[in-house]
mmCIF file of C-alpha atoms in Angstrom:
data_model
loop_
_atom_site.group_PDB
_atom_site.id
_atom_site.type_symbol
_atom_site.label_atom_id
_atom_site.label_comp_id
_atom_site.label_asym_id
_atom_site.label_seq_id
_atom_site.Cartn_x
_atom_site.Cartn_y
_atom_site.Cartn_z
ATOM 1 C CA UNK Y 1 -2.261 50.259 -6.630
ATOM 2 C CA UNK Y 2 0.507 50.457 -3.997
ATOM 3 C CA UNK Y 3 1.693 53.544 -2.087
ATOM 4 C CA UNK Y 4 4.698 54.187 -4.321
ATOM 5 C CA UNK Y 5 2.486 54.069 -7.402
ATOM 6 C CA UNK Y 6 -0.015 56.462 -5.832
ATOM 7 C CA UNK Y 7 2.726 58.989 -5.044
ATOM 8 C CA UNK Y 8 4.155 58.710 -8.558
ATOM 9 C CA UNK Y 9 0.666 59.229 -9.923
ATOM 10 C CA UNK Y 10 0.261 62.479 -7.972
ATOM 11 C CA UNK Y 11 3.587 63.695 -9.307
ATOM 12 C CA UNK Y 12 2.549 62.855 -12.860
ATOM 13 C CA UNK Y 13 -0.731 64.756 -12.726
ATOM 14 C CA UNK Y 14 0.688 68.236 -12.296
ATOM 15 C CA UNK Y 15 -0.027 69.210 -15.900
ATOM 16 C CA UNK Y 16 -3.233 69.572 -17.886
ATOM 17 C CA UNK Y 17 -3.178 66.150 -19.560
ATOM 18 C CA UNK Y 18 -6.099 63.824 -18.995
ATOM 19 C CA UNK Y 19 -3.814 60.794 -19.290
ATOM 20 C CA UNK Y 20 -1.367 59.837 -16.581
ATOM 21 C CA UNK Y 21 -0.303 56.682 -18.423
ATOM 22 C CA UNK Y 22 -1.919 55.337 -21.590
ATOM 23 C CA UNK Y 23 -0.743 51.781 -21.033
ATOM 24 C CA UNK Y 24 -3.419 50.630 -18.529
ATOM 25 C CA UNK Y 25 -6.220 51.448 -21.001
ATOM 26 C CA UNK Y 26 -4.424 49.709 -23.867
ATOM 27 C CA UNK Y 27 -6.553 46.625 -24.708
ATOM 28 C CA UNK Y 28 -3.370 44.713 -25.603
ATOM 29 C CA UNK Y 29 -1.770 45.267 -22.178
ATOM 30 C CA UNK Y 30 -2.498 42.925 -19.277
ATOM 31 C CA UNK Y 31 -2.236 43.964 -15.643
ATOM 32 C CA UNK Y 32 -0.203 41.778 -13.249
ATOM 33 C CA UNK Y 33 -3.334 40.845 -11.285
ATOM 34 C CA UNK Y 34 -6.440 40.218 -13.427
ATOM 35 C CA UNK Y 35 -9.726 41.580 -12.108
ATOM 36 C CA UNK Y 36 -12.821 39.436 -11.584
ATOM 37 C CA UNK Y 37 -11.426 36.033 -12.525
ATOM 38 C CA UNK Y 38 -11.027 34.266 -9.162
ATOM 39 C CA UNK Y 39 -13.102 31.116 -9.899
ATOM 40 C CA UNK Y 40 -11.510 30.582 -13.326
ATOM 41 C CA UNK Y 41 -8.067 31.126 -11.829
ATOM 42 C CA UNK Y 42 -8.767 28.392 -9.277
ATOM 43 C CA UNK Y 43 -9.839 25.965 -12.007
ATOM 44 C CA UNK Y 44 -6.654 26.644 -13.935
ATOM 45 C CA UNK Y 45 -4.564 26.218 -10.787
ATOM 46 C CA UNK Y 46 -6.312 22.874 -10.221
ATOM 47 C CA UNK Y 47 -5.014 21.739 -13.613
ATOM 48 C CA UNK Y 48 -1.507 23.033 -12.887
ATOM 49 C CA UNK Y 49 -1.424 21.717 -9.313
ATOM 50 C CA UNK Y 50 1.085 18.881 -9.991
ATOM 51 C CA UNK Y 51 3.881 21.459 -10.382
ATOM 52 C CA UNK Y 52 3.645 22.087 -6.637
ATOM 53 C CA UNK Y 53 4.839 18.496 -6.177
ATOM 54 C CA UNK Y 54 7.584 18.769 -8.798
ATOM 55 C CA UNK Y 55 5.534 16.959 -11.452
ATOM 56 C CA UNK Y 56 4.402 18.072 -14.880
ATOM 57 C CA UNK Y 57 0.705 18.931 -15.167
ATOM 58 C CA UNK Y 58 -1.442 17.549 -17.982
ATOM 59 C CA UNK Y 59 -1.870 19.451 -21.224
ATOM 60 C CA UNK Y 60 -4.804 21.842 -21.161
ATOM 61 C CA UNK Y 61 -6.879 24.058 -23.424
ATOM 62 C CA UNK Y 62 -8.053 27.393 -22.028
ATOM 63 C CA UNK Y 63 -10.891 28.636 -24.199
ATOM 64 C CA UNK Y 64 -13.559 31.304 -24.269
ATOM 65 C CA UNK Y 65 -14.957 34.171 -26.333
ATOM 66 C CA UNK Y 66 -13.013 37.221 -27.453
ATOM 67 C CA UNK Y 67 -12.382 39.698 -24.672
ATOM 68 C CA UNK Y 68 -13.073 37.247 -21.852
ATOM 69 C CA UNK Y 69 -9.649 37.748 -20.287
ATOM 70 C CA UNK Y 70 -8.008 34.460 -21.300
ATOM 71 C CA UNK Y 71 -4.712 36.091 -22.238
ATOM 72 C CA UNK Y 72 -4.731 38.351 -19.188
ATOM 73 C CA UNK Y 73 -5.333 35.410 -16.875
ATOM 74 C CA UNK Y 74 -2.760 33.038 -18.370
ATOM 75 C CA UNK Y 75 -0.007 35.618 -18.867
ATOM 76 C CA UNK Y 76 -0.364 36.934 -15.303
ATOM 77 C CA UNK Y 77 -0.492 33.464 -13.768
ATOM 78 C CA UNK Y 78 2.514 32.242 -15.741
ATOM 79 C CA UNK Y 79 4.506 35.327 -14.757
ATOM 80 C CA UNK Y 80 3.819 34.642 -11.075
ATOM 81 C CA UNK Y 81 4.535 30.922 -11.402
ATOM 82 C CA UNK Y 82 7.748 31.628 -13.275
ATOM 83 C CA UNK Y 83 8.874 33.821 -10.388
ATOM 84 C CA UNK Y 84 8.094 31.038 -7.936
ATOM 85 C CA UNK Y 85 9.294 27.972 -9.803
ATOM 86 C CA UNK Y 86 11.586 29.109 -12.606
ATOM 87 C CA UNK Y 87 15.234 28.116 -12.707
ATOM 88 C CA UNK Y 88 16.446 31.710 -12.969
ATOM 89 C CA UNK Y 89 14.546 32.671 -9.836
ATOM 90 C CA UNK Y 90 16.044 29.708 -7.948
ATOM 91 C CA UNK Y 91 19.573 30.919 -8.540
ATOM 92 C CA UNK Y 92 18.985 33.858 -6.212
ATOM 93 C CA UNK Y 93 18.141 31.534 -3.365
ATOM 94 C CA UNK Y 94 14.353 31.299 -3.203
ATOM 95 C CA UNK Y 95 12.956 27.966 -2.023
ATOM 96 C CA UNK Y 96 9.383 26.746 -2.396
ATOM 97 C CA UNK Y 97 7.416 23.549 -2.236
ATOM 98 C CA UNK Y 98 8.676 22.801 -5.758
ATOM 99 C CA UNK Y 99 12.212 22.147 -4.533
ATOM 100 C CA UNK Y 100 15.579 23.373 -5.771
ATOM 101 C CA UNK Y 101 16.971 24.744 -9.002
ATOM 102 C CA UNK Y 102 17.843 21.221 -10.078
ATOM 103 C CA UNK Y 103 14.167 20.357 -10.494
ATOM 104 C CA UNK Y 104 12.783 23.750 -11.466
ATOM 105 C CA UNK Y 105 9.835 24.026 -13.823
ATOM 106 C CA UNK Y 106 9.981 26.786 -16.400
ATOM 107 C CA UNK Y 107 6.759 28.612 -17.257
ATOM 108 C CA UNK Y 108 6.841 30.011 -20.777
ATOM 109 C CA UNK Y 109 4.146 32.228 -22.294
ATOM 110 C CA UNK Y 110 4.183 32.439 -26.101
ATOM 111 C CA UNK Y 111 2.230 35.077 -28.024
ATOM 112 C CA UNK Y 112 0.734 33.308 -31.027
ATOM 113 C CA UNK Y 113 0.272 36.612 -32.834
ATOM 114 C CA UNK Y 114 4.061 37.001 -32.943
ATOM 115 C CA UNK Y 115 5.012 33.328 -33.215
ATOM 116 C CA UNK Y 116 3.691 32.219 -36.561
ATOM 117 C CA UNK Y 117 6.421 29.829 -37.725
ATOM 118 C CA UNK Y 118 8.161 26.736 -36.411
ATOM 119 C CA UNK Y 119 11.434 28.669 -36.266
ATOM 120 C CA UNK Y 120 9.889 31.423 -34.134
ATOM 121 C CA UNK Y 121 8.295 28.843 -31.850
ATOM 122 C CA UNK Y 122 11.553 27.009 -31.129
ATOM 123 C CA UNK Y 123 13.443 30.281 -30.811
ATOM 124 C CA UNK Y 124 10.969 31.573 -28.219
ATOM 125 C CA UNK Y 125 11.114 28.371 -26.158
ATOM 126 C CA UNK Y 126 14.885 28.125 -26.320
ATOM 127 C CA UNK Y 127 15.319 31.768 -25.393
ATOM 128 C CA UNK Y 128 13.174 31.185 -22.311
ATOM 129 C CA UNK Y 129 15.148 28.222 -20.957
ATOM 130 C CA UNK Y 130 18.798 29.042 -21.688
ATOM 131 C CA UNK Y 131 21.054 31.703 -20.250
ATOM 132 C CA UNK Y 132 22.874 32.752 -23.403
ATOM 133 C CA UNK Y 133 21.370 34.756 -26.228
ATOM 134 C CA UNK Y 134 19.777 32.661 -28.972
ATOM 135 C CA UNK Y 135 20.780 33.845 -32.468
ATOM 136 C CA UNK Y 136 18.168 34.590 -35.112
ATOM 137 C CA UNK Y 137 20.585 34.569 -38.024
ATOM 138 C CA UNK Y 138 22.900 31.849 -39.237
ATOM 139 C CA UNK Y 139 20.871 29.063 -37.652
ATOM 140 C CA UNK Y 140 18.027 27.010 -39.076
ATOM 141 C CA UNK Y 141 14.866 25.504 -37.660
ATOM 142 C CA UNK Y 142 16.379 22.012 -37.443
ATOM 143 C CA UNK Y 143 19.289 23.245 -35.349
ATOM 144 C CA UNK Y 144 17.007 25.150 -32.977
ATOM 145 C CA UNK Y 145 14.892 22.021 -32.553
ATOM 146 C CA UNK Y 146 18.006 19.957 -31.807
ATOM 147 C CA UNK Y 147 19.192 22.468 -29.217
ATOM 148 C CA UNK Y 148 15.790 22.480 -27.563
ATOM 149 C CA UNK Y 149 15.736 18.687 -27.355
ATOM 150 C CA UNK Y 150 19.237 18.782 -25.864
ATOM 151 C CA UNK Y 151 18.051 21.198 -23.197
ATOM 152 C CA UNK Y 152 15.275 18.816 -22.183
ATOM 153 C CA UNK Y 153 17.415 15.680 -22.333
ATOM 154 C CA UNK Y 154 18.009 15.966 -18.590
ATOM 155 C CA UNK Y 155 15.166 14.799 -16.358
ATOM 156 C CA UNK Y 156 15.642 17.968 -14.316
ATOM 157 C CA UNK Y 157 14.582 20.224 -17.202
ATOM 158 C CA UNK Y 158 10.816 20.605 -17.497
ATOM 159 C CA UNK Y 159 8.500 23.315 -18.694
ATOM 160 C CA UNK Y 160 4.880 24.337 -18.984
ATOM 161 C CA UNK Y 161 4.347 26.209 -22.239
ATOM 162 C CA UNK Y 162 1.263 28.350 -22.845
ATOM 163 C CA UNK Y 163 0.620 29.437 -26.420
ATOM 164 C CA UNK Y 164 -1.842 32.288 -26.750
ATOM 165 C CA UNK Y 165 -4.286 33.126 -29.560
ATOM 166 C CA UNK Y 166 -4.197 29.588 -30.964
ATOM 167 C CA UNK Y 167 -6.396 29.203 -34.016
ATOM 168 C CA UNK Y 168 -6.659 32.887 -34.900
ATOM 169 C CA UNK Y 169 -6.092 33.719 -38.598
ATOM 170 C CA UNK Y 170 -2.521 34.882 -37.969
ATOM 171 C CA UNK Y 171 -1.534 32.204 -35.431
ATOM 172 C CA UNK Y 172 -0.767 28.468 -35.578
ATOM 173 C CA UNK Y 173 -3.684 26.085 -35.165
ATOM 174 C CA UNK Y 174 -3.794 23.315 -32.598
ATOM 175 C CA UNK Y 175 -2.638 20.578 -34.961
ATOM 176 C CA UNK Y 176 0.401 22.461 -36.188
ATOM 177 C CA UNK Y 177 1.277 23.491 -32.656
ATOM 178 C CA UNK Y 178 1.213 19.930 -31.343
ATOM 179 C CA UNK Y 179 3.410 18.856 -34.243
ATOM 180 C CA UNK Y 180 5.975 21.525 -33.341
ATOM 181 C CA UNK Y 181 5.727 20.623 -29.672
ATOM 182 C CA UNK Y 182 6.124 16.873 -30.150
ATOM 183 C CA UNK Y 183 9.974 16.702 -29.827
ATOM 184 C CA UNK Y 184 9.756 17.858 -26.182
ATOM 185 C CA UNK Y 185 6.277 16.579 -25.325
ATOM 186 C CA UNK Y 186 7.625 14.076 -22.771
ATOM 187 C CA UNK Y 187 9.317 16.832 -20.784
ATOM 188 C CA UNK Y 188 6.896 19.719 -21.162
ATOM 189 C CA UNK Y 189 3.193 20.391 -20.811
ATOM 190 C CA UNK Y 190 1.282 22.376 -23.409
ATOM 191 C CA UNK Y 191 -1.428 24.901 -22.567
ATOM 192 C CA UNK Y 192 -3.237 26.259 -25.611
ATOM 193 C CA UNK Y 193 -5.255 29.447 -25.274
ATOM 194 C CA UNK Y 194 -7.882 30.381 -27.833
ATOM 195 C CA UNK Y 195 -11.543 30.911 -28.554
ATOM 196 C CA UNK Y 196 -12.255 27.227 -29.110
ATOM 197 C CA UNK Y 197 -10.854 23.869 -28.048
ATOM 198 C CA UNK Y 198 -8.622 22.532 -30.860
ATOM 199 C CA UNK Y 199 -9.965 19.677 -32.956
ATOM 200 C CA UNK Y 200 -9.270 16.186 -31.585
ATOM 201 C CA UNK Y 201 -8.252 17.606 -28.210
ATOM 202 C CA UNK Y 202 -8.551 14.935 -25.501
ATOM 203 C CA UNK Y 203 -6.672 16.641 -22.654
ATOM 204 C CA UNK Y 204 -7.982 18.949 -19.926
ATOM 205 C CA UNK Y 205 -10.063 22.028 -20.713
ATOM 206 C CA UNK Y 206 -10.770 25.225 -18.785
ATOM 207 C CA UNK Y 207 -13.606 27.439 -19.988
ATOM 208 C CA UNK Y 208 -13.377 31.202 -19.500
ATOM 209 C CA UNK Y 209 -16.854 32.757 -19.814
ATOM 210 C CA UNK Y 210 -17.494 36.305 -20.937
ATOM 211 C CA UNK Y 211 -17.312 38.919 -18.205
ATOM 212 C CA UNK Y 212 -20.413 39.795 -16.265
ATOM 213 C CA UNK Y 213 -21.320 43.450 -16.512
ATOM 214 C CA UNK Y 214 -20.331 44.303 -12.933
ATOM 215 C CA UNK Y 215 -16.908 42.678 -13.444
ATOM 216 C CA UNK Y 216 -16.384 44.663 -16.633
ATOM 217 C CA UNK Y 217 -17.279 47.866 -14.777
ATOM 218 C CA UNK Y 218 -14.643 46.955 -12.175
ATOM 219 C CA UNK Y 219 -12.050 46.398 -14.906
ATOM 220 C CA UNK Y 220 -12.796 49.731 -16.552
ATOM 221 C CA UNK Y 221 -12.765 51.547 -13.218
ATOM 222 C CA UNK Y 222 -9.489 49.940 -12.133
ATOM 223 C CA UNK Y 223 -7.774 50.575 -15.448
ATOM 224 C CA UNK Y 224 -9.051 54.141 -15.689
ATOM 225 C CA UNK Y 225 -7.820 54.859 -12.152
ATOM 226 C CA UNK Y 226 -4.316 53.937 -13.318
ATOM 227 C CA UNK Y 227 -4.480 55.607 -16.718
ATOM 228 C CA UNK Y 228 -6.385 58.852 -16.158
ATOM 229 C CA UNK Y 229 -6.588 61.735 -13.743
ATOM 230 C CA UNK Y 230 -8.943 61.246 -10.817
ATOM 231 C CA UNK Y 231 -12.618 61.207 -11.786
ATOM 232 C CA UNK Y 232 -11.951 61.443 -15.528
ATOM 233 C CA UNK Y 233 -14.180 58.439 -16.237
ATOM 234 C CA UNK Y 234 -17.429 58.520 -14.289
ATOM 235 C CA UNK Y 235 -18.992 55.361 -12.909
ATOM 236 C CA UNK Y 236 -22.071 55.811 -15.087
ATOM 237 C CA UNK Y 237 -19.881 56.006 -18.176
ATOM 238 C CA UNK Y 238 -18.037 52.836 -17.177
ATOM 239 C CA UNK Y 239 -21.390 51.120 -16.685
ATOM 240 C CA UNK Y 240 -22.575 52.316 -20.105
ATOM 241 C CA UNK Y 241 -19.403 51.026 -21.780
ATOM 242 C CA UNK Y 242 -19.693 47.676 -19.996
ATOM 243 C CA UNK Y 243 -23.320 47.269 -21.013
ATOM 244 C CA UNK Y 244 -22.518 48.107 -24.631
ATOM 245 C CA UNK Y 245 -19.512 45.747 -24.760
ATOM 246 C CA UNK Y 246 -21.609 42.732 -23.682
ATOM 247 C CA UNK Y 247 -18.850 41.029 -21.717
ATOM 248 C CA UNK Y 248 -15.990 41.857 -24.110
ATOM 249 C CA UNK Y 249 -13.192 43.557 -22.155
ATOM 250 C CA UNK Y 250 -11.177 44.255 -25.304
ATOM 251 C CA UNK Y 251 -13.959 46.279 -26.884
ATOM 252 C CA UNK Y 252 -14.795 48.054 -23.624
ATOM 253 C CA UNK Y 253 -11.172 49.087 -23.090
ATOM 254 C CA UNK Y 254 -10.733 50.102 -26.727
ATOM 255 C CA UNK Y 255 -13.807 52.331 -26.551
ATOM 256 C CA UNK Y 256 -12.698 53.800 -23.211
ATOM 257 C CA UNK Y 257 -9.241 54.500 -24.622
ATOM 258 C CA UNK Y 258 -10.745 56.172 -27.678
ATOM 259 C CA UNK Y 259 -13.067 58.288 -25.540
ATOM 260 C CA UNK Y 260 -10.215 59.411 -23.298
ATOM 261 C CA UNK Y 261 -7.963 60.140 -26.261
ATOM 262 C CA UNK Y 262 -10.594 62.348 -27.897
ATOM 263 C CA UNK Y 263 -11.258 64.211 -24.647
ATOM 264 C CA UNK Y 264 -7.535 64.665 -24.022
ATOM 265 C CA UNK Y 265 -6.920 65.994 -27.532
ATOM 266 C CA UNK Y 266 -9.738 68.486 -26.996
ATOM 267 C CA UNK Y 267 -8.234 69.718 -23.733
ATOM 268 C CA UNK Y 268 -11.124 68.433 -21.612
ATOM 269 C CA UNK Y 269 -10.476 67.571 -17.975
ATOM 270 C CA UNK Y 270 -13.023 64.745 -18.024
ATOM 271 C CA UNK Y 271 -14.502 62.320 -20.522
ATOM 272 C CA UNK Y 272 -17.773 63.643 -21.922
ATOM 273 C CA UNK Y 273 -20.805 61.733 -23.166
ATOM 274 C CA UNK Y 274 -19.931 62.632 -26.754
ATOM 275 C CA UNK Y 275 -16.436 61.198 -26.235
ATOM 276 C CA UNK Y 276 -17.890 57.892 -25.051
ATOM 277 C CA UNK Y 277 -20.161 57.760 -28.100
ATOM 278 C CA UNK Y 278 -17.201 58.446 -30.403
ATOM 279 C CA UNK Y 279 -15.086 55.818 -28.641
ATOM 280 C CA UNK Y 280 -17.832 53.238 -29.119
ATOM 281 C CA UNK Y 281 -18.268 54.245 -32.760
ATOM 282 C CA UNK Y 282 -14.563 53.579 -33.370
ATOM 283 C CA UNK Y 283 -14.840 49.905 -32.353
ATOM 284 C CA UNK Y 284 -16.103 47.792 -35.284
ATOM 285 C CA UNK Y 285 -18.821 45.206 -34.796
ATOM 286 C CA UNK Y 286 -17.248 41.747 -34.790
ATOM 287 C CA UNK Y 287 -13.828 43.348 -35.156
ATOM 288 C CA UNK Y 288 -10.412 41.894 -34.411
ATOM 289 C CA UNK Y 289 -8.163 42.321 -31.401
ATOM 290 C CA UNK Y 290 -5.909 45.348 -31.725
ATOM 291 C CA UNK Y 291 -3.057 43.147 -30.486
ATOM 292 C CA UNK Y 292 -3.108 41.404 -33.856
ATOM 293 C CA UNK Y 293 -2.455 44.736 -35.524
ATOM 294 C CA UNK Y 294 0.369 45.675 -33.148
ATOM 295 C CA UNK Y 295 2.012 42.330 -34.011
ATOM 296 C CA UNK Y 296 2.130 43.044 -37.753
ATOM 297 C CA UNK Y 297 5.462 43.870 -39.430
ATOM 298 C CA UNK Y 298 6.432 47.520 -39.224
ATOM 299 C CA UNK Y 299 5.849 48.234 -42.919
ATOM 300 C CA UNK Y 300 2.279 46.895 -42.712
ATOM 301 C CA UNK Y 301 1.577 48.963 -39.604
ATOM 302 C CA UNK Y 302 2.987 52.032 -41.342
ATOM 303 C CA UNK Y 303 0.620 51.480 -44.269
ATOM 304 C CA UNK Y 304 -2.304 51.128 -41.864
ATOM 305 C CA UNK Y 305 -1.373 54.315 -40.004
ATOM 306 C CA UNK Y 306 -1.390 56.225 -43.272
ATOM 307 C CA UNK Y 307 -4.580 54.530 -44.472
ATOM 308 C CA UNK Y 308 -6.609 55.617 -41.443
ATOM 309 C CA UNK Y 309 -5.480 59.213 -41.969
ATOM 310 C CA UNK Y 310 -7.009 59.280 -45.469
ATOM 311 C CA UNK Y 311 -10.555 59.895 -46.638
ATOM 312 C CA UNK Y 312 -12.343 56.648 -45.765
ATOM 313 C CA UNK Y 313 -14.267 56.680 -49.052
ATOM 314 C CA UNK Y 314 -11.166 56.415 -51.275
ATOM 315 C CA UNK Y 315 -11.017 53.292 -53.477
ATOM 316 C CA UNK Y 316 -8.070 50.995 -52.801
ATOM 317 C CA UNK Y 317 -6.159 52.109 -55.913
ATOM 318 C CA UNK Y 318 -6.426 55.775 -54.936
ATOM 319 C CA UNK Y 319 -5.586 55.021 -51.307
ATOM 320 C CA UNK Y 320 -2.511 53.044 -52.374
ATOM 321 C CA UNK Y 321 -1.294 55.938 -54.513
ATOM 322 C CA UNK Y 322 -1.837 58.433 -51.694
ATOM 323 C CA UNK Y 323 0.018 56.237 -49.202
ATOM 324 C CA UNK Y 324 2.893 55.662 -51.636
ATOM 325 C CA UNK Y 325 3.350 59.415 -52.003
ATOM 326 C CA UNK Y 326 3.952 59.616 -48.240
ATOM 327 C CA UNK Y 327 6.282 56.632 -47.934
ATOM 328 C CA UNK Y 328 9.192 54.811 -49.554
ATOM 329 C CA UNK Y 329 6.871 52.121 -50.888
ATOM 330 C CA UNK Y 330 5.513 51.949 -54.413
ATOM 331 C CA UNK Y 331 1.787 52.135 -55.063
ATOM 332 C CA UNK Y 332 1.872 48.521 -56.295
ATOM 333 C CA UNK Y 333 3.476 47.350 -53.039
ATOM 334 C CA UNK Y 334 0.995 49.294 -50.927
ATOM 335 C CA UNK Y 335 -1.895 47.849 -52.914
ATOM 336 C CA UNK Y 336 -0.509 44.345 -52.404
ATOM 337 C CA UNK Y 337 -0.245 44.990 -48.660
ATOM 338 C CA UNK Y 338 -3.832 46.258 -48.506
ATOM 339 C CA UNK Y 339 -5.174 43.186 -50.291
ATOM 340 C CA UNK Y 340 -3.054 40.927 -48.090
ATOM 341 C CA UNK Y 341 -4.356 42.611 -44.934
ATOM 342 C CA UNK Y 342 -7.904 42.216 -46.213
ATOM 343 C CA UNK Y 343 -7.339 38.501 -46.799
ATOM 344 C CA UNK Y 344 -6.041 38.180 -43.226
ATOM 345 C CA UNK Y 345 -9.107 39.922 -41.822
ATOM 346 C CA UNK Y 346 -7.327 43.068 -40.647
ATOM 347 C CA UNK Y 347 -9.151 45.121 -43.279
ATOM 348 C CA UNK Y 348 -12.484 44.595 -44.974
ATOM 349 C CA UNK Y 349 -13.053 45.312 -48.642
ATOM 350 C CA UNK Y 350 -16.320 47.153 -49.218
ATOM 351 C CA UNK Y 351 -17.588 48.244 -52.609
ATOM 352 C CA UNK Y 352 -17.867 51.978 -53.145
ATOM 353 C CA UNK Y 353 -21.012 53.677 -54.386
ATOM 354 C CA UNK Y 354 -19.340 55.001 -57.536
ATOM 355 C CA UNK Y 355 -18.153 53.080 -60.610
ATOM 356 C CA UNK Y 356 -14.862 53.216 -62.459
ATOM 357 C CA UNK Y 357 -14.389 53.678 -66.207
ATOM 358 C CA UNK Y 358 -15.274 50.048 -66.915
ATOM 359 C CA UNK Y 359 -18.568 50.269 -65.073
ATOM 360 C CA UNK Y 360 -17.337 48.227 -62.112
ATOM 361 C CA UNK Y 361 -17.649 49.401 -58.542
ATOM 362 C CA UNK Y 362 -14.174 49.530 -56.970
ATOM 363 C CA UNK Y 363 -13.665 48.536 -53.355
ATOM 364 C CA UNK Y 364 -12.292 50.495 -50.427
ATOM 365 C CA UNK Y 365 -10.393 49.151 -47.423
ATOM 366 C CA UNK Y 366 -12.074 49.544 -44.037
ATOM 367 C CA UNK Y 367 -10.243 48.748 -40.772
ATOM 368 C CA UNK Y 368 -11.653 45.878 -38.717
ATOM 369 C CA UNK Y 369 -9.882 47.080 -35.570
ATOM 370 C CA UNK Y 370 -10.237 50.086 -33.233
ATOM 371 C CA UNK Y 371 -8.286 52.824 -34.970
ATOM 372 C CA UNK Y 372 -7.963 55.300 -32.088
ATOM 373 C CA UNK Y 373 -5.853 53.050 -29.818
ATOM 374 C CA UNK Y 374 -3.824 51.887 -32.800
ATOM 375 C CA UNK Y 375 -3.214 55.385 -34.122
ATOM 376 C CA UNK Y 376 -2.150 56.754 -30.762
ATOM 377 C CA UNK Y 377 -0.179 53.816 -29.374
ATOM 378 C CA UNK Y 378 1.509 52.577 -32.538
ATOM 379 C CA UNK Y 379 2.105 56.128 -33.726
ATOM 380 C CA UNK Y 380 3.907 56.950 -30.475
ATOM 381 C CA UNK Y 381 5.938 53.746 -30.705
ATOM 382 C CA UNK Y 382 6.942 54.445 -34.310
ATOM 383 C CA UNK Y 383 7.772 58.104 -33.727
#
């Protein structure tokens, strides 16, 4: 935290709010400099080292368990490398070991949660390497692919493309991704980021292990120092959250966010033990990353926001009717969305204790994501 940020923080803490800035505790937000990942960063830089000599690195798979910081590491590193080696940065006169703008290497980070089709993939890549705006309407996938190939037809145009969340239920798998990437494979390197190495992968791999407890405590402490008023999260509470999360930074941050949000809503000046317990309770066992939920279409997120405000015991039919009464959607559409979200793993269908008129036990929809960060952050964004 630099001096300017510290001064701004003091200015922002004149009121009674516990939060200074919710963003640093958001599990879907990555800080510019990841905490506790020095050795893994060096291994990834070893793979990417050829770019320092104006050569493309080999393809690589960065893999590890949920919440191990893969996305944080790759997105931060690519942002820094893009500043150093990217063509746009060269135009303002910076020189490095990588040479001039004529042989710049673009570093492109693609969020697999939001890039689920071939069209979106080519659009994202093209938008990263050209100056002009890339249209989304009136142009097809074939034309975007042709334009991308044209951009890489010059030997001076090269890129390293990292695709995050590969293999998750809402993202492309490794095979599909390599098929999409094939037209520019001679002029670009592919870095896939996911929980497992894709099938039939023969290129480089970099394993990202789960966080050790002390590293997770450091992450929570650093993030809380940016997000909350001084001393709002005690060291013992951070240690308790880290121990509970078992190396999963996503779950630890989600629980910390939930705890702080509850304390803030109650007017407390610090996070209490009961807030920590409630924050932990809000994070489902074997749940999904809240980033997947933020990446859903707006109408699905709106349905989820209304769902989590209802009685959790309501059967799906009753929940759909209640949501429809509060929105422009029909009950049938809401019900279809709920079943679709359950199929995608965002919700879980659990049978209720009661039976309907036919003697069957209807099911209810239970979120498989932390609802407190979603409710607060997506609700503020949608307001």
